[in-house]
Amino acid sequence: MPLSETTPDSDLLSCLHRYIWVMCLWVVKVIAQGHIVAYEFGLRGSKKCVYCTAQKDVYTPVPVYVREEFAVLLGTLEEYQGLPEGNNNQAAALAEVQEVARTLSLCVQVIQAQDKTLGVPELLTASHHLLGQVLEQVSALNCRIASLEAQVARGVSGGSSSRSQKKKRGKVVVVELDNKMTKSE
């Protein structure tokens, strides 16, 4: 099902938030609890998903400002649903789907709470994207730190290596030696 950003009454809601009409927030919360339910729309032009219709509940669409998180949820959900029955990886895939759904649900809850208190949707959308960029940079730094720690661990434990390190003016210089490891400062 394609990711649609328009509502059935798009003229009426033109000044309001735009929503993704594929799955509702209720379904996201149910998936976060570990239950996979039907989330598609039963009839063409329907304003409620199958889950909300069965629960006799109000349809609450997913806001567009969490588009990236929603795409990740759909991807992990498709991977989970694509696994054959009785696959050993099903439990891990379900846990991943739950985690992604939980992240999406919490993100929407926080933004909606801020939206109610501040009333500035554009600012919240921009801050959400900025937060995403910061999280990407933190993740990249964590990977870099792990890489550097691994290099240090290899350098410390590699006693039979034919390289040594010399420190010159605050820089570490690696010097190749003949089968002996010496360290000078």
Short mmCIF file of N, CA and C in Angstrom, two decimals:
data_model
loop_
_atom_site.label_atom_id
_atom_site.label_comp_id
_atom_site.label_asym_id
_atom_site.label_seq_id
_atom_site.Cartn_x
_atom_site.Cartn_y
_atom_site.Cartn_z
N MET A 1 0.86 -1.17 0.00
CA MET A 1 0.00 0.00 0.00
C MET A 1 0.90 1.23 0.00
N PRO A 2 0.71 2.17 -0.93
CA PRO A 2 1.57 3.34 -1.01
C PRO A 2 1.39 4.27 0.18
N LEU A 3 2.45 5.00 0.47
CA LEU A 3 2.44 5.93 1.59
C LEU A 3 1.76 7.21 1.13
N SER A 4 0.54 7.44 1.58
CA SER A 4 -0.24 8.60 1.16
C SER A 4 -0.18 9.67 2.24
N GLU A 5 0.12 10.88 1.83
CA GLU A 5 0.21 11.97 2.80
C GLU A 5 -1.05 12.83 2.79
N THR A 6 -2.01 12.50 1.99
CA THR A 6 -3.21 13.33 1.93
C THR A 6 -4.35 12.63 2.62
N THR A 7 -5.21 13.41 3.18
CA THR A 7 -6.38 12.87 3.85
C THR A 7 -7.54 12.84 2.87
N PRO A 8 -8.59 12.06 3.16
CA PRO A 8 -9.76 12.10 2.29
C PRO A 8 -10.37 13.49 2.19
N ASP A 9 -10.31 14.27 3.22
CA ASP A 9 -10.84 15.64 3.21
C ASP A 9 -9.68 16.63 3.22
N SER A 10 -8.80 16.55 2.22
CA SER A 10 -7.58 17.35 2.25
C SER A 10 -7.86 18.85 2.20
N ASP A 11 -8.95 19.29 1.54
CA ASP A 11 -9.26 20.72 1.51
C ASP A 11 -9.62 21.23 2.90
N LEU A 12 -10.36 20.42 3.64
CA LEU A 12 -10.79 20.80 4.98
C LEU A 12 -9.61 20.92 5.93
N LEU A 13 -8.63 20.04 5.76
CA LEU A 13 -7.50 20.02 6.68
C LEU A 13 -6.25 20.68 6.11
N SER A 14 -6.41 21.53 5.11
CA SER A 14 -5.24 22.11 4.46
C SER A 14 -4.37 22.92 5.41
N CYS A 15 -4.95 23.56 6.41
CA CYS A 15 -4.16 24.37 7.32
C CYS A 15 -3.67 23.58 8.53
N LEU A 16 -4.13 22.36 8.70
CA LEU A 16 -3.72 21.55 9.84
C LEU A 16 -2.54 20.66 9.45
N HIS A 17 -2.07 19.90 10.44
CA HIS A 17 -1.01 18.93 10.16
C HIS A 17 -1.46 18.00 9.05
N ARG A 18 -0.52 17.56 8.27
CA ARG A 18 -0.83 16.54 7.28
C ARG A 18 -0.50 15.20 7.90
N TYR A 19 -1.21 14.17 7.49
CA TYR A 19 -1.07 12.86 8.11
C TYR A 19 -0.77 11.78 7.08
N ILE A 20 -0.22 10.69 7.57
CA ILE A 20 0.02 9.51 6.76
C ILE A 20 -1.17 8.59 6.95
N TRP A 21 -1.89 8.33 5.89
CA TRP A 21 -3.10 7.52 5.98
C TRP A 21 -2.82 6.08 5.55
N VAL A 22 -2.03 5.38 6.31
CA VAL A 22 -1.74 3.98 6.07
C VAL A 22 -2.05 3.18 7.32
N MET A 23 -1.60 3.68 8.45
CA MET A 23 -1.73 3.00 9.73
C MET A 23 -1.99 4.08 10.78
N CYS A 24 -2.78 3.76 11.79
CA CYS A 24 -3.07 4.77 12.81
C CYS A 24 -2.17 4.60 14.03
N LEU A 25 -2.21 5.59 14.89
CA LEU A 25 -1.39 5.54 16.11
C LEU A 25 -1.83 4.43 17.05
N TRP A 26 -3.11 4.08 17.03
CA TRP A 26 -3.58 2.98 17.87
C TRP A 26 -2.88 1.68 17.47
N VAL A 27 -2.78 1.45 16.17
CA VAL A 27 -2.11 0.24 15.68
C VAL A 27 -0.63 0.27 16.05
N VAL A 28 -0.01 1.43 15.94
CA VAL A 28 1.41 1.55 16.32
C VAL A 28 1.59 1.17 17.78
N LYS A 29 0.69 1.64 18.65
CA LYS A 29 0.79 1.31 20.07
C LYS A 29 0.56 -0.17 20.33
N VAL A 30 -0.38 -0.78 19.59
CA VAL A 30 -0.63 -2.22 19.75
C VAL A 30 0.58 -3.02 19.27
N ILE A 31 1.19 -2.60 18.16
CA ILE A 31 2.39 -3.27 17.66
C ILE A 31 3.53 -3.11 18.66
N ALA A 32 3.62 -1.96 19.30
CA ALA A 32 4.66 -1.74 20.31
C ALA A 32 4.50 -2.69 21.49
N GLN A 33 3.29 -3.16 21.72
CA GLN A 33 3.04 -4.13 22.80
C GLN A 33 3.28 -5.56 22.35
N GLY A 34 3.60 -5.75 21.07
CA GLY A 34 3.93 -7.09 20.57
C GLY A 34 2.82 -7.81 19.85
N HIS A 35 1.74 -7.12 19.53
CA HIS A 35 0.61 -7.74 18.82
C HIS A 35 0.55 -7.18 17.40
N ILE A 36 0.63 -8.04 16.43
CA ILE A 36 0.52 -7.61 15.04
C ILE A 36 -0.96 -7.73 14.64
N VAL A 37 -1.55 -6.61 14.24
CA VAL A 37 -2.97 -6.57 13.89
C VAL A 37 -3.14 -6.04 12.47
N ALA A 38 -4.33 -6.24 11.92
CA ALA A 38 -4.64 -5.71 10.59
C ALA A 38 -4.72 -4.19 10.67
N TYR A 39 -4.01 -3.52 9.78
CA TYR A 39 -3.97 -2.06 9.85
C TYR A 39 -4.41 -1.39 8.56
N GLU A 40 -4.66 -2.14 7.51
CA GLU A 40 -5.03 -1.53 6.24
C GLU A 40 -6.47 -1.03 6.28
N PHE A 41 -6.84 -0.28 5.26
CA PHE A 41 -8.21 0.23 5.14
C PHE A 41 -9.06 -0.83 4.46
N GLY A 42 -10.23 -1.10 5.02
CA GLY A 42 -11.10 -2.15 4.50
C GLY A 42 -11.73 -1.79 3.17
N LEU A 43 -12.21 -0.59 3.03
CA LEU A 43 -12.89 -0.16 1.81
C LEU A 43 -12.20 1.07 1.24
N ARG A 44 -12.28 1.19 -0.08
CA ARG A 44 -11.71 2.37 -0.73
C ARG A 44 -12.51 3.60 -0.28
N GLY A 45 -11.81 4.63 0.14
CA GLY A 45 -12.47 5.84 0.61
C GLY A 45 -12.86 5.80 2.08
N SER A 46 -12.54 4.70 2.75
CA SER A 46 -12.86 4.58 4.17
C SER A 46 -12.00 5.55 4.98
N LYS A 47 -12.56 6.08 6.03
CA LYS A 47 -11.82 7.02 6.87
C LYS A 47 -11.27 6.35 8.12
N LYS A 48 -11.44 5.04 8.24
CA LYS A 48 -10.94 4.29 9.39
C LYS A 48 -10.22 3.05 8.91
N CYS A 49 -9.16 2.69 9.63
CA CYS A 49 -8.48 1.43 9.31
C CYS A 49 -9.30 0.27 9.87
N VAL A 50 -8.92 -0.94 9.49
CA VAL A 50 -9.66 -2.13 9.91
C VAL A 50 -9.64 -2.26 11.44
N TYR A 51 -8.50 -1.96 12.06
CA TYR A 51 -8.39 -2.08 13.51
C TYR A 51 -9.34 -1.12 14.22
N CYS A 52 -9.34 0.14 13.81
CA CYS A 52 -10.21 1.13 14.46
C CYS A 52 -11.69 0.81 14.23
N THR A 53 -12.00 0.27 13.05
CA THR A 53 -13.38 -0.12 12.77
C THR A 53 -13.80 -1.25 13.70
N ALA A 54 -12.93 -2.26 13.86
CA ALA A 54 -13.25 -3.39 14.74
C ALA A 54 -13.36 -2.96 16.20
N GLN A 55 -12.52 -2.02 16.62
CA GLN A 55 -12.53 -1.55 18.00
C GLN A 55 -13.60 -0.48 18.23
N LYS A 56 -14.25 -0.03 17.15
CA LYS A 56 -15.23 1.06 17.21
C LYS A 56 -14.61 2.29 17.86
N ASP A 57 -13.41 2.59 17.36
CA ASP A 57 -12.62 3.68 17.91
C ASP A 57 -12.44 4.76 16.85
N VAL A 58 -12.00 5.93 17.28
CA VAL A 58 -11.72 7.03 16.38
C VAL A 58 -10.36 6.79 15.74
N TYR A 59 -10.29 7.00 14.43
CA TYR A 59 -9.03 6.83 13.71
C TYR A 59 -8.11 8.00 14.01
N THR A 60 -6.88 7.70 14.43
CA THR A 60 -5.88 8.73 14.73
C THR A 60 -4.68 8.49 13.82
N PRO A 61 -4.57 9.23 12.72
CA PRO A 61 -3.48 8.99 11.77
C PRO A 61 -2.12 9.37 12.32
N VAL A 62 -1.09 8.82 11.71
CA VAL A 62 0.29 9.12 12.09
C VAL A 62 0.68 10.44 11.43
N PRO A 63 1.21 11.39 12.20
CA PRO A 63 1.61 12.68 11.62
C PRO A 63 2.78 12.53 10.63
N VAL A 64 2.83 13.41 9.66
CA VAL A 64 3.85 13.37 8.62
C VAL A 64 5.25 13.67 9.17
N TYR A 65 5.35 14.43 10.25
CA TYR A 65 6.67 14.81 10.73
C TYR A 65 7.47 13.64 11.28
N VAL A 66 6.87 12.48 11.40
CA VAL A 66 7.62 11.27 11.78
C VAL A 66 7.71 10.32 10.59
N ARG A 67 7.80 10.89 9.40
CA ARG A 67 7.83 10.12 8.16
C ARG A 67 8.96 9.10 8.15
N GLU A 68 10.16 9.50 8.56
CA GLU A 68 11.30 8.58 8.53
C GLU A 68 11.10 7.41 9.49
N GLU A 69 10.65 7.70 10.70
CA GLU A 69 10.42 6.64 11.68
C GLU A 69 9.31 5.70 11.21
N PHE A 70 8.29 6.27 10.56
CA PHE A 70 7.19 5.46 10.06
C PHE A 70 7.67 4.54 8.94
N ALA A 71 8.53 5.05 8.06
CA ALA A 71 9.08 4.23 6.98
C ALA A 71 9.90 3.07 7.55
N VAL A 72 10.66 3.34 8.62
CA VAL A 72 11.43 2.28 9.27
C VAL A 72 10.49 1.23 9.85
N LEU A 73 9.41 1.67 10.48
CA LEU A 73 8.43 0.73 11.04
C LEU A 73 7.83 -0.14 9.94
N LEU A 74 7.41 0.47 8.84
CA LEU A 74 6.84 -0.32 7.75
C LEU A 74 7.85 -1.32 7.20
N GLY A 75 9.10 -0.90 7.07
CA GLY A 75 10.15 -1.81 6.57
C GLY A 75 10.38 -3.00 7.49
N THR A 76 10.50 -2.74 8.78
CA THR A 76 10.73 -3.84 9.72
C THR A 76 9.49 -4.73 9.83
N LEU A 77 8.31 -4.13 9.71
CA LEU A 77 7.07 -4.91 9.75
C LEU A 77 6.97 -5.83 8.53
N GLU A 78 7.34 -5.31 7.36
CA GLU A 78 7.33 -6.13 6.15
C GLU A 78 8.35 -7.27 6.25
N GLU A 79 9.54 -6.98 6.81
CA GLU A 79 10.54 -8.03 7.00
C GLU A 79 10.00 -9.12 7.92
N TYR A 80 9.37 -8.71 9.01
CA TYR A 80 8.81 -9.67 9.96
C TYR A 80 7.72 -10.52 9.31
N GLN A 81 6.82 -9.86 8.58
CA GLN A 81 5.73 -10.58 7.94
C GLN A 81 6.21 -11.47 6.80
N GLY A 82 7.38 -11.16 6.25
CA GLY A 82 7.95 -11.96 5.16
C GLY A 82 8.65 -13.22 5.64
N LEU A 83 8.90 -13.34 6.94
CA LEU A 83 9.56 -14.54 7.46
C LEU A 83 8.61 -15.73 7.41
N PRO A 84 9.11 -16.90 7.02
CA PRO A 84 8.24 -18.08 7.02
C PRO A 84 7.87 -18.49 8.44
N GLU A 85 6.73 -19.15 8.56
CA GLU A 85 6.23 -19.61 9.86
C GLU A 85 7.23 -20.58 10.48
N GLY A 86 7.52 -20.43 11.76
CA GLY A 86 8.44 -21.31 12.47
C GLY A 86 9.90 -20.95 12.28
N ASN A 87 10.19 -19.80 11.71
CA ASN A 87 11.56 -19.36 11.50
C ASN A 87 12.19 -19.02 12.85
N ASN A 88 13.47 -19.35 13.01
CA ASN A 88 14.17 -19.09 14.27
C ASN A 88 14.33 -17.59 14.54
N ASN A 89 14.31 -16.78 13.51
CA ASN A 89 14.53 -15.34 13.67
C ASN A 89 13.24 -14.57 13.94
N GLN A 90 12.11 -15.26 14.05
CA GLN A 90 10.83 -14.56 14.24
C GLN A 90 10.78 -13.77 15.54
N ALA A 91 11.28 -14.34 16.61
CA ALA A 91 11.24 -13.64 17.91
C ALA A 91 12.09 -12.38 17.87
N ALA A 92 13.27 -12.47 17.27
CA ALA A 92 14.15 -11.30 17.17
C ALA A 92 13.53 -10.24 16.26
N ALA A 93 12.91 -10.67 15.17
CA ALA A 93 12.27 -9.72 14.25
C ALA A 93 11.08 -9.04 14.91
N LEU A 94 10.30 -9.80 15.69
CA LEU A 94 9.16 -9.20 16.41
C LEU A 94 9.66 -8.20 17.45
N ALA A 95 10.74 -8.52 18.13
CA ALA A 95 11.31 -7.59 19.11
C ALA A 95 11.78 -6.31 18.43
N GLU A 96 12.35 -6.44 17.23
CA GLU A 96 12.79 -5.26 16.49
C GLU A 96 11.59 -4.41 16.06
N VAL A 97 10.53 -5.06 15.60
CA VAL A 97 9.31 -4.34 15.21
C VAL A 97 8.74 -3.62 16.42
N GLN A 98 8.70 -4.29 17.57
CA GLN A 98 8.19 -3.66 18.80
C GLN A 98 9.01 -2.43 19.16
N GLU A 99 10.33 -2.54 19.09
CA GLU A 99 11.20 -1.43 19.47
C GLU A 99 10.99 -0.23 18.54
N VAL A 100 10.90 -0.49 17.25
CA VAL A 100 10.69 0.59 16.28
C VAL A 100 9.32 1.24 16.50
N ALA A 101 8.29 0.43 16.75
CA ALA A 101 6.95 0.97 17.01
C ALA A 101 6.93 1.78 18.30
N ARG A 102 7.64 1.31 19.32
CA ARG A 102 7.72 2.03 20.59
C ARG A 102 8.40 3.39 20.39
N THR A 103 9.48 3.40 19.62
CA THR A 103 10.19 4.65 19.34
C THR A 103 9.28 5.64 18.61
N LEU A 104 8.57 5.15 17.60
CA LEU A 104 7.66 6.01 16.84
C LEU A 104 6.55 6.55 17.74
N SER A 105 5.98 5.70 18.55
CA SER A 105 4.89 6.10 19.44
C SER A 105 5.36 7.16 20.44
N LEU A 106 6.51 6.94 21.04
CA LEU A 106 7.04 7.91 22.01
C LEU A 106 7.37 9.24 21.34
N CYS A 107 7.92 9.17 20.14
CA CYS A 107 8.26 10.40 19.42
C CYS A 107 7.00 11.22 19.16
N VAL A 108 5.94 10.57 18.73
CA VAL A 108 4.68 11.28 18.46
C VAL A 108 4.10 11.83 19.75
N GLN A 109 4.15 11.06 20.83
CA GLN A 109 3.61 11.52 22.11
C GLN A 109 4.34 12.77 22.60
N VAL A 110 5.65 12.77 22.51
CA VAL A 110 6.44 13.91 22.97
C VAL A 110 6.13 15.14 22.12
N ILE A 111 6.13 14.97 20.81
CA ILE A 111 5.87 16.10 19.92
C ILE A 111 4.45 16.63 20.12
N GLN A 112 3.46 15.75 20.29
CA GLN A 112 2.09 16.21 20.50
C GLN A 112 1.96 16.95 21.83
N ALA A 113 2.65 16.49 22.86
CA ALA A 113 2.61 17.18 24.14
C ALA A 113 3.23 18.57 24.01
N GLN A 114 4.35 18.65 23.29
CA GLN A 114 4.98 19.95 23.08
C GLN A 114 4.09 20.84 22.23
N ASP A 115 3.43 20.26 21.24
CA ASP A 115 2.55 21.02 20.36
C ASP A 115 1.40 21.65 21.14
N LYS A 116 0.87 20.91 22.10
CA LYS A 116 -0.23 21.43 22.91
C LYS A 116 0.22 22.59 23.78
N THR A 117 1.43 22.49 24.33
CA THR A 117 1.90 23.55 25.21
C THR A 117 2.45 24.75 24.44
N LEU A 118 3.12 24.50 23.32
CA LEU A 118 3.73 25.59 22.59
C LEU A 118 2.87 26.11 21.45
N GLY A 119 2.17 25.20 20.78
CA GLY A 119 1.35 25.60 19.65
C GLY A 119 2.13 26.04 18.44
N VAL A 120 3.32 25.51 18.26
CA VAL A 120 4.17 25.91 17.14
C VAL A 120 4.58 24.65 16.36
N PRO A 121 3.71 24.14 15.49
CA PRO A 121 4.01 22.90 14.78
C PRO A 121 5.26 22.96 13.89
N GLU A 122 5.47 24.09 13.20
CA GLU A 122 6.63 24.19 12.31
C GLU A 122 7.93 24.12 13.11
N LEU A 123 7.96 24.79 14.25
CA LEU A 123 9.14 24.77 15.11
C LEU A 123 9.39 23.36 15.62
N LEU A 124 8.33 22.67 15.98
CA LEU A 124 8.48 21.30 16.47
C LEU A 124 8.98 20.36 15.39
N THR A 125 8.47 20.54 14.18
CA THR A 125 8.93 19.71 13.07
C THR A 125 10.41 19.95 12.82
N ALA A 126 10.82 21.21 12.82
CA ALA A 126 12.23 21.54 12.61
C ALA A 126 13.09 20.99 13.73
N SER A 127 12.64 21.12 14.97
CA SER A 127 13.43 20.60 16.09
C SER A 127 13.50 19.08 16.06
N HIS A 128 12.44 18.43 15.59
CA HIS A 128 12.45 16.97 15.47
C HIS A 128 13.51 16.54 14.45
N HIS A 129 13.56 17.22 13.31
CA HIS A 129 14.56 16.88 12.31
C HIS A 129 15.97 17.18 12.80
N LEU A 130 16.13 18.28 13.53
CA LEU A 130 17.43 18.61 14.11
C LEU A 130 17.85 17.55 15.12
N LEU A 131 16.91 17.10 15.93
CA LEU A 131 17.19 16.04 16.89
C LEU A 131 17.63 14.77 16.16
N GLY A 132 16.98 14.46 15.05
CA GLY A 132 17.37 13.29 14.25
C GLY A 132 18.79 13.42 13.74
N GLN A 133 19.17 14.61 13.29
CA GLN A 133 20.53 14.83 12.81
C GLN A 133 21.54 14.68 13.95
N VAL A 134 21.20 15.21 15.11
CA VAL A 134 22.09 15.09 16.27
C VAL A 134 22.27 13.63 16.65
N LEU A 135 21.17 12.87 16.64
CA LEU A 135 21.25 11.44 16.98
C LEU A 135 22.11 10.69 15.97
N GLU A 136 22.03 11.05 14.68
CA GLU A 136 22.88 10.43 13.67
C GLU A 136 24.35 10.74 13.94
N GLN A 137 24.64 11.99 14.30
CA GLN A 137 26.03 12.36 14.58
C GLN A 137 26.55 11.65 15.82
N VAL A 138 25.71 11.52 16.84
CA VAL A 138 26.11 10.80 18.05
C VAL A 138 26.39 9.34 17.72
N SER A 139 25.55 8.76 16.88
CA SER A 139 25.75 7.37 16.47
C SER A 139 27.06 7.22 15.71
N ALA A 140 27.35 8.16 14.81
CA ALA A 140 28.61 8.12 14.07
C ALA A 140 29.80 8.26 15.01
N LEU A 141 29.68 9.15 16.00
CA LEU A 141 30.76 9.30 16.97
C LEU A 141 30.94 8.04 17.81
N ASN A 142 29.84 7.40 18.19
CA ASN A 142 29.95 6.14 18.94
C ASN A 142 30.65 5.07 18.13
N CYS A 143 30.35 5.01 16.83
CA CYS A 143 31.03 4.04 15.96
C CYS A 143 32.52 4.37 15.87
N ARG A 144 32.83 5.63 15.75
CA ARG A 144 34.24 6.06 15.66
C ARG A 144 34.98 5.73 16.96
N ILE A 145 34.34 5.97 18.10
CA ILE A 145 34.95 5.65 19.39
C ILE A 145 35.19 4.16 19.51
N ALA A 146 34.21 3.36 19.10
CA ALA A 146 34.36 1.90 19.16
C ALA A 146 35.50 1.45 18.26
N SER A 147 35.62 2.08 17.10
CA SER A 147 36.71 1.75 16.18
C SER A 147 38.07 2.10 16.79
N LEU A 148 38.14 3.28 17.40
CA LEU A 148 39.40 3.69 18.04
C LEU A 148 39.74 2.79 19.23
N GLU A 149 38.74 2.42 20.01
CA GLU A 149 38.98 1.51 21.13
C GLU A 149 39.49 0.17 20.64
N ALA A 150 38.93 -0.31 19.53
CA ALA A 150 39.39 -1.58 18.96
C ALA A 150 40.83 -1.46 18.48
N GLN A 151 41.18 -0.33 17.88
CA GLN A 151 42.55 -0.12 17.43
C GLN A 151 43.51 -0.07 18.60
N VAL A 152 43.11 0.60 19.67
CA VAL A 152 43.95 0.67 20.87
C VAL A 152 44.11 -0.71 21.48
N ALA A 153 43.02 -1.47 21.54
CA ALA A 153 43.09 -2.82 22.10
C ALA A 153 44.01 -3.71 21.28
N ARG A 154 43.96 -3.59 19.97
CA ARG A 154 44.87 -4.38 19.13
C ARG A 154 46.30 -3.94 19.33
N GLY A 155 46.53 -2.65 19.50
CA GLY A 155 47.89 -2.14 19.70
C GLY A 155 48.47 -2.58 21.02
N VAL A 156 47.66 -2.65 22.08
CA VAL A 156 48.12 -3.05 23.40
C VAL A 156 48.35 -4.55 23.46
N SER A 157 47.45 -5.35 22.88
CA SER A 157 47.57 -6.80 22.99
C SER A 157 48.48 -7.39 21.92
N GLY A 158 48.82 -6.66 20.90
CA GLY A 158 49.66 -7.20 19.81
C GLY A 158 51.13 -7.12 20.15
N GLY A 159 51.63 -7.89 21.10
CA GLY A 159 53.01 -7.84 21.55
C GLY A 159 54.02 -8.31 20.53
N SER A 160 53.63 -9.14 19.56
CA SER A 160 54.58 -9.65 18.58
C SER A 160 54.60 -8.80 17.32
N SER A 161 53.99 -7.68 17.36
CA SER A 161 53.94 -6.80 16.20
C SER A 161 55.31 -6.20 15.93
N SER A 162 55.53 -5.83 14.68
CA SER A 162 56.82 -5.23 14.34
C SER A 162 56.69 -3.72 14.22
N ARG A 163 55.79 -3.13 14.97
CA ARG A 163 55.62 -1.68 14.96
C ARG A 163 55.70 -1.14 16.37
N SER A 164 56.17 0.05 16.49
CA SER A 164 56.16 0.73 17.79
C SER A 164 55.64 2.14 17.58
N GLN A 165 55.33 2.79 18.67
CA GLN A 165 54.79 4.14 18.57
C GLN A 165 55.73 5.11 19.26
N LYS A 166 56.01 6.22 18.60
CA LYS A 166 56.80 7.28 19.19
C LYS A 166 55.92 8.51 19.25
N LYS A 167 56.08 9.27 20.30
CA LYS A 167 55.28 10.46 20.48
C LYS A 167 56.15 11.67 20.14
N LYS A 168 55.69 12.50 19.21
CA LYS A 168 56.40 13.70 18.83
C LYS A 168 55.42 14.85 18.81
N ARG A 169 55.66 15.83 19.61
CA ARG A 169 54.86 17.05 19.64
C ARG A 169 53.36 16.76 19.67
N GLY A 170 52.94 15.86 20.52
CA GLY A 170 51.52 15.58 20.69
C GLY A 170 50.95 14.61 19.67
N LYS A 171 51.76 14.12 18.72
CA LYS A 171 51.27 13.19 17.73
C LYS A 171 51.92 11.83 17.96
N VAL A 172 51.18 10.78 17.66
CA VAL A 172 51.72 9.43 17.76
C VAL A 172 52.23 9.03 16.39
N VAL A 173 53.49 8.59 16.33
CA VAL A 173 54.10 8.17 15.08
C VAL A 173 54.39 6.68 15.18
N VAL A 174 53.95 5.92 14.19
CA VAL A 174 54.19 4.48 14.18
C VAL A 174 55.46 4.22 13.38
N VAL A 175 56.40 3.48 14.00
CA VAL A 175 57.68 3.20 13.37
C VAL A 175 57.83 1.69 13.24
N GLU A 176 58.19 1.21 12.03
CA GLU A 176 58.42 -0.21 11.81
C GLU A 176 59.81 -0.58 12.34
N LEU A 177 59.89 -1.69 13.07
CA LEU A 177 61.14 -2.18 13.62
C LEU A 177 61.37 -3.62 13.19
N ASP A 178 62.56 -4.12 13.40
CA ASP A 178 62.89 -5.49 13.05
C ASP A 178 62.60 -6.41 14.22
N ASN A 179 61.46 -7.09 14.22
CA ASN A 179 61.07 -8.12 15.18
C ASN A 179 61.20 -7.72 16.65
N LYS A 180 61.50 -6.51 16.97
CA LYS A 180 61.58 -6.06 18.36
C LYS A 180 60.64 -4.88 18.51
N MET A 181 59.96 -4.88 19.61
CA MET A 181 59.04 -3.78 19.86
C MET A 181 59.64 -2.91 20.95
N THR A 182 59.93 -1.68 20.62
CA THR A 182 60.44 -0.75 21.60
C THR A 182 59.53 0.46 21.62
N LYS A 183 59.45 1.07 22.77
CA LYS A 183 58.59 2.23 22.92
C LYS A 183 59.43 3.36 23.49
N SER A 184 59.42 4.48 22.82
CA SER A 184 60.16 5.62 23.34
C SER A 184 59.25 6.83 23.32
N GLU A 185 59.54 7.77 24.19
CA GLU A 185 58.72 8.98 24.26
C GLU A 185 59.60 10.19 24.16
#
